[in-house]
Amino acid sequence: MTFKSQLIVNQQPFHYIDLVKIAEHYQENIHKLPYAIRILLESVARHQNEEITEEALKYLIHYDAKNPTGVIPFKVERVVLQDFTGVPAVVDLAAMRDAMLKLGGSAKEINPEIPVTLVVDHSVQVDAFGNPQAITLNTEREFERNMERYQFLKWAQGSFENFDVVPPETGIIHQVNIESLSPVVIEKEGLLFPDTLQGTDSHTTMINGLGVLGWGVGGIEAEAAILGEASYFPTPEVIGVRFTGQLATGTTATDLALFVTETLRNEKVVGKFVEYFGPSYHQLSLADRATLANMAPEYGATCGYCPIDQETLDYLALTGRTPELIAQVEAYAKANQLFYDEEQEATYTKVIEIDLSQIEPSLAGPKRPQDRISLSQVAQNFTQSVTAPSGPKGFGLPEEELTKQTTIHWQDGTTDTLKTGDLLLAAITSCTNTSNPSVLMTAGLLAKKAVEKGLTVPKYVKTSLAPGSKVVTSYLKASGLLPYFEQLGFYLVGYGCTTCIGNSGPLDEEVTQAVTDSQLLASAVLSGNRNFEGRIHPLIKANYLASPPLVVAYAICGTVRKDLTKESLGTDKEGKPVYLKDIWPSSEEVESYIQKYVSKEAFKAAYAHLFDANERWNEIQTTSSDCYAWDENSTYIANPPFFEDLSADLPSHAALDNLRVLAKLGDSVTTDHISPAGSIGLDSTAGKYLSSRNVPYRDFNSFGSRRGHHEVMMRGTLANIRLQNQLVPEISGGFTRFLPTDEVMSMYDAAMNYQKQNIGTIILAGKDYGMGSSRDWAAKGTQLLGVKAVIAESFERIHRSNLVMMGLIPLEYTNQETAQSLGLTGEEVFCIDFPEKPQINQTITVTAQNKDGKTITFTTKLRFDSPADLRYYQNGGILPMIIRKQATK
């Protein structure tokens, strides 16, 4: 059966896969299914073929929320890429064209089969700040640093079909996605169906705020989707979050997002879908929903889905979508039971109740987004963290650290005293909050009131405003609020992720000198979604997430050691104390500004020339050819070695014995730890490589910008300055012991020595290994270093998938065992009893022998979760599998 029905919209006939017909055929009630499951069901029904069979459809239509079964093959309709993760994905596609020729195929057989949009938003760095020329200077430096990458992307834009590039200085990928790219409902040859997507950025989940199902994947999985492969994952549990009550005055969408993040992390929703609903669902603006959906990686869920309703339609109108499209979205969503119906509650795996009236102003930190702190407790919490044991919530420093101070000697002869906890960075940045007019208008009005009171920001605080969309500056200018931001130092520095991705740029030289000499524990506050160790700035160890208005407030304070609910921010022109409550705008004032200045015209103007508004981009010259002409001298783009030994035959797999531990790691090791995105140190292994290629230090750029070059990225793997390898507990950073000689050396050098001696390596890890960004180089670099397997207590969803797609083996301890409970030091020689034909979630025996000859034997669970995972392993990874598949078509 095709289960098709007809729908008339504006007197025009369309067809669609009718979910009610499917439910009736299988004698089920469609209203019992969560909305996200309905979208998966529609996709599986529409894409029925040899690989996507009725069996998968049955898993969904007979969905048991308490005990979901089966593996779902999911074909998305679009892929979005940002430039840090998108460039290596496109590099792989270019290399696959070369590999196709080696196997006797045609280069053009490697081509996107669905629409792909790459948005250049991760490259701009905050070099200049605090002045009107900041954005111009930062953009100039961006093009200087990244011209090789941009030339490559221009070649790709001209060579690949279905591939568009949104140039720099336009906006952040996720905001461009919700404000312009997504149609919500797609029409193709008279057939209507939901927009769905995957993206090479964790925060692709933001699109769920628009009622579009999508999430972040590694670049490798995105490449598979681009080339027409389905994504396979176990039928998900769906956690329902029922909203009741109303947000109190003074609380923001950021506060709600941080509360939800903390709550859902505690509920352990990793690998699950989250879906929002309830009596107060309609009170959340679309920007609020997008803020919640964006944070899904922080609470660990695959996605945080917000069903389509009237608010969705109103937002489509506000952002300048055509009346014809809006009519299609409304008619289709209502006809196919995808329009939110408060009277028909779906059946969820579990329902979590959240009363909006209980939300209070909060921050999160000092090292993780899920560690929420009430505003009144921030100062106290920081003080406790200084001496708390080293870990996610502590720095493990002596009590004297609390009274430490240092002097900044400015070039003009003046001085400032810096104390522990003083603020060096205040950034309004990232996709999370800078799509939300409510928090930005609140911040702007707060800035206005602060300036009118005579408040200022200390000289040592680096301030920046990096909106996610040009629409933001449009309404800040129209409302007259932008000059007040600027008077406090928050000048426009660029349209991009900036500080949130680690592109915070350098501090003033005098500040850098003072902090470096004293090793002072300083702080940063940003309106981002990530504050992992070593991410924001190498000199700043305590990093807090906050709403834009609180970023402004803390910038004025200049420290996180004040209780902003009780202590003054500073003094007014008459010397009287000014408190946060004195300058916090009312909800009515904020709403009146939104109604007056956030307009459809602003969105239409911002997106009128989405692909060609940047003249610098338009002027880039490049070649036109099916295969890319690799430049041997480039330190940005290189032909990766993944296909060097590729043949038409399946590879043979060597026995997994005589394995040594490259790194023994603890809990919550993020992909930032495994493959950093921030600046490249002069004395780092990657820095030394660039120096050997005559790259001056000022042009090192970041790891993120050099992801198209495997030699740089291999040297950056497991090289984060905050990484703690238990094989060398006395030092942090990318170091290990080369166990055969007991020498301490860089992770890269040890890995190369192991490879020279034909010794395979493994990694031992704790809980949530690979949490954080959907960073494919965390898996690619690990594979190139010669790692064969990772044994962890648990894996974050995307990283597990990436490891498998690179041909690596993820194993989980069983029986609640850990490296510690088993007595593993990491010095043992390991043997993994791996079968020739592994099975899904098979039990695998591992044997470890220590120096004394004592043997420790334990069992692990093989985290091959689907038949597709088995195929990837047999082929040596997903990319060789696709090439073999295309070559034999």
Short mmCIF file of C-alpha atoms in Angstrom, two decimals, residues 344-529:
data_model
loop_
_atom_site.label_atom_id
_atom_site.label_comp_id
_atom_site.label_asym_id
_atom_site.label_seq_id
_atom_site.Cartn_x
_atom_site.Cartn_y
_atom_site.Cartn_z
CA GLN A 344 -4.86 14.57 22.48
CA GLU A 345 -1.85 13.73 24.65
CA ALA A 346 0.63 11.28 23.17
CA THR A 347 2.05 8.35 25.11
CA TYR A 348 5.61 9.00 26.25
CA THR A 349 8.29 6.80 27.77
CA LYS A 350 8.19 9.15 30.74
CA VAL A 351 6.68 12.56 31.41
CA ILE A 352 8.64 15.23 33.30
CA GLU A 353 6.65 18.10 34.77
CA ILE A 354 8.21 21.59 34.66
CA ASP A 355 6.41 24.53 36.26
CA LEU A 356 7.59 27.67 34.48
CA SER A 357 6.80 29.79 37.54
CA GLN A 358 9.56 27.97 39.45
CA ILE A 359 12.31 29.08 37.03
CA GLU A 360 14.74 31.64 38.48
CA PRO A 361 17.64 33.65 37.05
CA SER A 362 20.64 31.35 36.73
CA LEU A 363 24.09 30.78 35.28
CA ALA A 364 25.87 27.51 34.53
CA GLY A 365 29.49 26.65 35.19
CA PRO A 366 32.34 26.86 35.87
CA LYS A 367 33.11 24.04 33.41
CA ARG A 368 29.89 22.43 32.14
CA PRO A 369 26.54 23.69 30.79
CA GLN A 370 24.50 21.28 32.92
CA ASP A 371 25.88 22.65 36.22
CA ARG A 372 23.24 25.32 36.84
CA ILE A 373 23.71 27.84 39.65
CA SER A 374 21.01 30.23 40.91
CA LEU A 375 22.07 33.85 40.43
CA SER A 376 22.12 34.39 44.21
CA GLN A 377 24.54 31.48 44.64
CA VAL A 378 27.10 32.25 41.89
CA ALA A 379 29.63 34.08 44.09
CA GLN A 380 29.45 31.45 46.81
CA ASN A 381 29.63 28.63 44.26
CA PHE A 382 32.75 30.12 42.67
CA THR A 383 34.44 30.43 46.06
CA GLN A 384 33.69 26.78 46.82
CA SER A 385 34.91 25.67 43.38
CA VAL A 386 38.36 27.17 43.92
CA THR A 387 39.29 24.70 46.65
CA ALA A 388 36.94 21.84 45.64
CA PRO A 389 38.71 18.73 44.30
CA SER A 390 39.87 19.10 40.71
CA GLY A 391 37.04 17.97 38.44
CA PRO A 392 33.90 19.28 36.69
CA LYS A 393 32.99 21.49 39.67
CA GLY A 394 36.36 22.21 41.24
CA PHE A 395 39.86 23.53 40.61
CA GLY A 396 41.68 21.79 43.48
CA LEU A 397 43.63 24.91 44.52
CA PRO A 398 44.80 25.93 48.01
CA GLU A 399 42.76 28.41 50.06
CA GLU A 400 45.37 31.15 49.48
CA GLU A 401 44.14 31.29 45.88
CA LEU A 402 41.06 33.15 47.12
CA THR A 403 43.15 36.14 48.20
CA LYS A 404 45.57 36.14 45.26
CA GLN A 405 45.89 39.28 43.17
CA THR A 406 48.10 40.71 40.46
CA THR A 407 48.70 44.08 38.83
CA ILE A 408 48.03 45.01 35.21
CA HIS A 409 50.56 47.56 33.95
CA TRP A 410 48.87 49.36 31.07
CA GLN A 411 50.97 50.95 28.34
CA ASP A 412 49.68 54.40 29.29
CA GLY A 413 51.32 54.06 32.70
CA THR A 414 48.14 53.35 34.66
CA THR A 415 47.54 50.15 36.62
CA ASP A 416 44.64 47.92 37.59
CA THR A 417 44.49 45.24 40.25
CA LEU A 418 43.18 41.83 39.20
CA LYS A 419 41.82 39.44 41.82
CA THR A 420 40.80 35.79 41.76
CA GLY A 421 37.43 35.49 40.03
CA ASP A 422 37.72 38.78 38.14
CA LEU A 423 36.08 38.81 34.75
CA LEU A 424 38.31 38.97 31.68
CA LEU A 425 35.72 38.13 29.01
CA ALA A 426 32.07 39.11 28.59
CA ALA A 427 30.61 37.90 25.31
CA ILE A 428 27.13 38.06 23.83
CA THR A 429 27.63 35.21 21.42
CA SER A 430 26.35 31.96 19.94
CA CYS A 431 23.25 30.51 18.39
CA THR A 432 21.52 29.75 21.69
CA ASN A 433 20.45 33.24 22.70
CA THR A 434 21.25 35.59 19.87
CA SER A 435 18.20 34.44 17.90
CA ASN A 436 15.94 35.55 20.69
CA PRO A 437 14.67 39.15 20.54
CA SER A 438 13.39 38.90 24.11
CA VAL A 439 16.80 38.40 25.74
CA LEU A 440 18.56 40.80 23.38
CA MET A 441 16.03 43.58 23.89
CA THR A 442 16.28 42.95 27.63
CA ALA A 443 20.06 43.25 27.40
CA GLY A 444 19.81 46.39 25.28
CA LEU A 445 17.38 48.09 27.64
CA LEU A 446 19.53 47.08 30.62
CA ALA A 447 22.56 48.57 28.87
CA LYS A 448 20.60 51.79 28.22
CA LYS A 449 19.61 52.13 31.87
CA ALA A 450 23.15 51.30 33.00
CA VAL A 451 24.67 53.99 30.77
CA GLU A 452 22.08 56.53 31.90
CA LYS A 453 23.08 55.78 35.51
CA GLY A 454 26.72 56.34 34.61
CA LEU A 455 27.87 52.75 34.98
CA THR A 456 30.91 51.57 33.01
CA VAL A 457 32.81 48.33 32.31
CA PRO A 458 36.35 47.87 33.71
CA LYS A 459 39.15 48.21 31.16
CA TYR A 460 40.36 44.62 31.70
CA VAL A 461 37.06 43.04 30.54
CA LYS A 462 37.08 42.04 26.87
CA THR A 463 33.55 42.72 25.60
CA SER A 464 31.98 41.57 22.33
CA LEU A 465 28.64 41.42 20.56
CA ALA A 466 28.39 38.66 17.94
CA PRO A 467 24.78 38.24 16.81
CA GLY A 468 23.65 35.12 14.99
CA SER A 469 21.83 37.11 12.33
CA LYS A 470 21.92 40.49 10.63
CA VAL A 471 18.30 40.86 11.72
CA VAL A 472 19.58 41.42 15.27
CA THR A 473 21.62 44.50 14.39
CA SER A 474 18.71 45.70 12.28
CA TYR A 475 16.32 45.83 15.23
CA LEU A 476 18.97 46.98 17.73
CA LYS A 477 19.75 49.94 15.44
CA ALA A 478 16.08 50.68 14.74
CA SER A 479 15.27 50.65 18.46
CA GLY A 480 18.20 52.94 19.30
CA LEU A 481 19.67 50.39 21.72
CA LEU A 482 22.87 49.55 19.84
CA PRO A 483 24.70 52.76 20.92
CA TYR A 484 24.15 51.81 24.58
CA PHE A 485 25.73 48.39 24.00
CA GLU A 486 28.63 50.21 22.38
CA GLN A 487 29.08 52.66 25.24
CA LEU A 488 29.67 49.65 27.49
CA GLY A 489 32.18 48.19 25.03
CA PHE A 490 29.83 45.71 23.35
CA TYR A 491 30.61 46.68 19.75
CA LEU A 492 29.63 44.42 16.89
CA VAL A 493 32.61 42.07 16.25
CA GLY A 494 31.14 39.72 13.63
CA TYR A 495 28.24 37.47 12.69
CA GLY A 496 29.35 34.07 13.89
CA CYS A 497 29.96 31.74 16.81
CA THR A 498 33.12 33.57 18.01
CA THR A 499 33.66 33.05 21.76
CA CYS A 500 31.27 30.10 22.05
CA ILE A 501 33.37 28.02 19.62
CA GLY A 502 36.66 29.14 21.17
CA ASN A 503 37.33 32.02 18.75
CA SER A 504 37.44 34.57 21.55
CA GLY A 505 40.75 35.93 20.23
CA PRO A 506 43.58 37.32 22.36
CA LEU A 507 43.18 39.36 25.52
CA ASP A 508 45.01 42.68 25.76
CA GLU A 509 48.76 42.03 25.99
CA GLU A 510 48.98 43.65 29.43
CA VAL A 511 46.17 41.43 30.77
CA THR A 512 47.76 38.33 29.22
CA GLN A 513 51.08 39.18 30.87
CA ALA A 514 49.54 39.76 34.30
CA VAL A 515 47.50 36.52 34.25
CA THR A 516 50.32 34.42 32.81
CA ASP A 517 52.83 35.67 35.40
CA SER A 518 50.47 35.14 38.34
CA GLN A 519 48.55 32.07 37.07
CA LEU A 520 45.47 33.83 38.40
CA LEU A 521 42.15 31.96 38.33
CA ALA A 522 40.09 34.35 36.22
CA SER A 523 36.55 34.08 34.84
CA ALA A 524 34.44 34.65 31.73
CA VAL A 525 30.70 35.05 31.21
CA LEU A 526 29.11 34.34 27.83
CA SER A 527 25.62 33.85 26.44
CA GLY A 528 26.74 30.63 24.74
CA ASN A 529 25.89 26.98 25.14
#
